[in-house]
Amino acid sequence: MSASTPTPTPASTNKINITDLILRDAHQSLLATRLRTEDMLPICPKLDAIGYWSLECWGGATFDACVRFLKEDPWERLRQLREALPNTRLQMLLRGQNLLGYRHYSDDVVRAFVTRAAANGMDVFRIFDALNDVRNLRTAIEATKAVGKHAQGTICYTVSPVHDSAGFVAMGRELAAMGCDSIAIKDMAGLLTPYVTAELVKALKDSVPLPLHLHSHATAGLSEMCHLKAIENGCDTIDTAISALAGGTSHAPTESLVAALRGTPYDTGLDLEALQEIGVYFHQVRKKYHQFESEFTGVDTRVQVNQVPGGMISNLANQLKEQNALERMGAVLEEIPRVREDLGYPPLVTPTSQIVGTQAVLNVLTDNRYQTITNEVKRYLQGRYGQAPAPVNPELKEQAVGKEELIDCRPADLLKPELDRLTNEIGDLARSPEDTLTYAMFPEVGRAFLEHRAAGTLHPEPLEPPTSGLGPQAAPTEFNIAVH
Amino acid sequence: MSASTPTPTPASTNKINITDLILRDAHQSLLATRLRTEDMLPICPKLDAIGYWSLECWGGATFDACVRFLKEDPWERLRQLREALPNTRLQMLLRGQNLLGYRHYSDDVVRAFVTRAAANGMDVFRIFDALNDVRNLRTAIEATKAVGKHAQGTICYTVSPVHDSAGFVAMGRELAAMGCDSIAIKDMAGLLTPYVTAELVKALKDSVPLPLHLHSHATAGLSEMCHLKAIENGCDTIDTAISALAGGTSHAPTESLVAALRGTPYDTGLDLEALQEIGVYFHQVRKKYHQFESEFTGVDTRVQVNQVPGGMISNLANQLKEQNALERMGAVLEEIPRVREDLGYPPLVTPTSQIVGTQAVLNVLTDNRYQTITNEVKRYLQGRYGQAPAPVNPELKEQAVGKEELIDCRPADLLKPELDRLTNEIGDLARSPEDTLTYAMFPEVGRAFLEHRAAGTLHPEPLEPPTSGLGPQAAPTEFNIAVH
Ligand SMILES: [Co+2]
Ligand SMILES: [Co+2]
């Protein structure tokens, strides 16, 4: 935390804290992560005056979107936000040993990434692993603590025969023992229901002496109710988004939760009228990005029936469309729980959502389960993503892995330090350690970004001009979210 | 209730009942009341199989919209819905002595209206008065009981220095003493907050031995949380709308509440997948009415700050625009609470919302408060709408009424029977007592409707063809709801 930001306060008995997601998860969920820095900075003085516990503003898919589509330097975004938000904690979402990329990195890269993020202004590191394998969180947590920042250990919430409150509490205890400053429940799919939330929050608060944060997507329209029951059971901080980018696959509206708690022992103390002014700003901003709007932005409770996150359904629909097989969606939705069972019930979040979904599509389209096995499923069954929540299907493992190596150590234990190699590879294109990390996250796209920057040929993807009038509401056949 | 519909069951201890608003308040709130019977009937078999406590499908502004815009006979709609929904209670919203029109009717008209509505298939009459003056409910309640139907006495919820739980409980007791079968809390503006709801519901359940229903608009994004706290405090039935027409100025999504309560002692017992199928249907239907969509369909918490319902702000904006004075909106929003205080704090709902809003606009535009006093304010101060919740401003009353008559009786006590006169006036154009009541509700529009019907020249207003693509989200400058 930079000198000018407040030091974390202990959880008070009653007052509820708010983390606003408007600068990260809200536009990642509703506008394909496309919000540009130029549309964040003008509102920062008002955001900074609110008194949020934190503003989530970096990490997740934003790093990728900056480099790939917006041709913005994500590190420069972070520095600008730090300067524009001197009184507010900045928070990021970090995929544990995957950082913000799509593979496991060696520990020296993880340490370098966390260190540079902290040096550029990050205060709170929300760290998760798709399998809830805490070994994949250890280095990132240690690195965060080493630079004196707030390490938030994250429990990915899911529903399965092997997941229950006791298991999540055990994970919470491990995270506390690893030195985390707080715990987050991450309900990326909107699976939580109010009374399940109540029980889980109470169990965690009874057993883990750390501040508890709840992150529960509004996909199924249950988020507000879940937050209320979490608060009543001791949750300290809730994640919300300014109403202009709330609801649907995003989050509960900040203003609504603040209004709901006003004048009660849980009062957030935030100024509702000041929040409404920020809402008006983002309503205008949202129009600029209309080309990234999903056809469907309403409530969708299907996840409460089939447990398949909305973002997965979108990807599956695209995969099936390419194969002219959209009519097999029903079969795929029935196959997903079977594949998930075979893989030991991983939570469905990046990258496990893709791994399970793609294999389910193959199983359906070939009409022969596991006739083709993806390389990712094979690597998963080898243990290369970490430990599955439950034993995997032994026959499938035998079939996929054969005589090849199985590992049961932490996957990154097999990785040699790679920072020097990456530094050498990218050479003069990197003007800073941050540039090297950009290259490390995205070898091709990151290199291209640095090359274009050097050549002065960075051009953000074009935005379509504003349209007028209202389009029709579409049926819920497609979705547009990443599972974060 | 027709022979084939279930008899009302006593409130059980735990199981929560649902009234779905999809066929009335949902489209009244989001699509300017324009949903046509032809788009209701195809889904009725699925709606009828759900097991709702009731389907609200008639009354409010639908009668007006049928006759004025859709050129449908509202009575024929009712008969068709009755036939298509043999196993579900049909529910309507009735404005007490105003019925579905805009003035007080004589008792013989009220009795005739209720009797004919019952004869055509109506089961549950939700009866309210804008001033919560129970004298204006008496005849409608008695008429409902006289034909053996369910009379639901309604408390219009509002916030003011003279409104509190004790007062609402006193009104609930009066409604029970008048023979009501159940009580409804009607939060037309979305003013309720979860913990206020909890207290109010508990107070009513502790004192009034009748089933309690909650109707709370989602305008400010608090509806789901209010319902949850109502349920925990003994509320028996909640009002929701299928998700395709939920949220914003409409209501909490049915599917979300059903999902939230599944597997708990409050389980509704409704089939979530069957509800989702209905949701898909209405998503398609909604597209047909895109021309009636508001620019803004999201969450708007301003009512939690200024207590002015969203529907009023829309009307005020139109009034100010016509005067080229939209920039005075801030002054009008500050004037409304003062006018409301002068009038003894009426709840803001049809017609009091219009009475207060129009006078506030005049007070601001003339820069001289009450230099001009509307005829409606004068009539209000005379007592011709009933008794105000608190004493009105005596100087204003003196100024407005002067030496003219003040009344303190029930306004309808001054009305002679008028059914015979109405019957004579409309003559052969009425083919039935129902036609006469149509004419009674809307003398000009109703007569024109009957004339066109006789001439075979009924033409519904045209619908714009479907558009493609998504329009921009608009800033919350305008709204499109009636205050029901
Ligand atoms: Co998220
Ligand atoms: Co209503």
XYZ file of C-alpha atoms in Angstrom, chain A residues 193-195 220-222 224-226 228-229 231-232 243-244 253 255-257 259-262 264 266 272-273 276 279-280 283-284 286-287 290 293-305 307 466-477, chain B residues 193-195 220-222 224-226 228-229 231-232 243-244 253 255-257 259-262 264 266 272-273 276 279-280 283-284 286-287 290 293-305 307 466-477:
122
model
C -28.532 -19.110 -2.442
C -29.330 -16.935 0.583
C -29.642 -19.628 3.216
C -29.463 -15.815 -11.161
C -30.837 -12.758 -9.379
C -29.875 -14.015 -5.924
C -28.591 -9.128 -3.135
C -30.295 -11.727 -0.958
C -27.036 -13.649 -0.526
C -27.959 -9.694 3.068
C -27.779 -13.127 4.664
C -24.055 -9.646 6.431
C -26.436 -10.966 9.059
C -25.802 0.216 -10.761
C -25.013 1.327 -14.302
C -25.900 -2.694 -7.365
C -26.488 1.911 -4.410
C -29.152 -0.698 -3.570
C -27.065 -2.364 -0.889
C -29.764 2.009 0.659
C -30.803 -1.341 2.129
C -28.423 -0.991 5.064
C -28.856 2.719 5.821
C -29.368 -0.160 10.448
C -24.929 -2.583 9.225
C -26.012 7.447 -1.521
C -26.321 10.656 -3.503
C -25.887 8.092 -7.707
C -24.014 5.933 -11.584
C -25.086 8.680 -13.977
C -24.627 5.173 -17.699
C -23.209 7.571 -20.216
C -21.736 2.363 -21.074
C -23.248 3.691 -24.299
C -22.593 -0.820 -26.936
C -23.226 -5.652 -24.923
C -24.572 -9.142 -24.626
C -27.924 -9.771 -26.224
C -29.110 -10.869 -22.831
C -28.405 -8.841 -19.703
C -31.216 -10.008 -17.469
C -31.627 -12.596 -14.778
C -30.949 -16.205 -15.743
C -31.598 -18.868 -13.127
C -30.536 -21.815 -15.282
C -27.278 -22.100 -13.344
C -29.413 -22.979 -10.329
C -30.663 -26.038 -12.207
C -24.750 -25.626 -12.291
C -23.225 5.327 -31.079
C -26.556 3.951 -32.251
C -29.888 5.469 -31.426
C -33.050 3.828 -30.285
C -33.503 0.703 -28.300
C -32.952 -2.721 -29.672
C -35.079 -5.676 -28.744
C -34.486 -7.769 -25.703
C -33.183 -11.099 -26.801
C -33.979 -14.554 -25.591
C -31.374 -16.105 -23.319
C -29.625 -18.206 -25.925
C -36.011 -1.353 2.746
C -35.370 -4.854 4.061
C -35.287 -4.116 7.769
C -34.444 0.786 -6.244
C -33.115 -2.777 -6.391
C -34.333 -3.649 -2.902
C -35.691 -9.228 -3.420
C -34.196 -8.324 -0.053
C -37.518 -6.912 1.171
C -36.748 -12.216 1.970
C -37.105 -10.267 5.198
C -40.851 -14.057 4.479
C -38.677 -14.496 7.536
C -37.771 -12.661 -15.115
C -38.308 -11.593 -18.716
C -37.973 -12.157 -10.691
C -37.471 -17.619 -10.785
C -34.931 -15.981 -8.457
C -37.219 -16.066 -5.452
C -34.544 -20.598 -6.438
C -33.672 -18.666 -3.286
C -36.225 -20.561 -1.213
C -35.765 -24.062 -2.645
C -35.621 -24.268 2.836
C -40.019 -21.491 2.897
C -38.005 -23.824 -11.512
C -37.501 -25.385 -14.929
C -37.722 -20.903 -17.003
C -39.366 -16.914 -19.125
C -38.082 -17.865 -22.557
C -38.378 -12.866 -23.707
C -39.565 -13.407 -27.228
C -41.094 -8.599 -25.115
C -39.340 -7.918 -28.420
C -39.916 -2.704 -28.114
C -39.534 0.160 -23.715
C -38.263 2.869 -21.427
C -34.826 4.227 -22.191
C -33.877 3.203 -18.703
C -34.766 -0.202 -17.301
C -32.132 -0.534 -14.613
C -31.956 0.092 -10.902
C -32.647 3.647 -9.717
C -32.216 4.373 -6.025
C -33.200 8.045 -6.213
C -36.586 7.248 -4.670
C -34.681 6.251 -1.539
C -33.364 9.811 -1.299
C -39.258 9.631 -1.983
C -38.879 -5.479 -34.937
C -35.518 -3.745 -34.929
C -32.228 -5.547 -34.931
C -29.148 -4.892 -32.883
C -28.854 -3.436 -29.452
C -29.427 0.167 -28.670
C -27.406 2.074 -26.130
C -28.230 2.102 -22.478
C -29.563 5.493 -21.626
C -28.930 7.714 -18.660
C -31.707 7.749 -16.073
C -33.348 11.003 -17.130
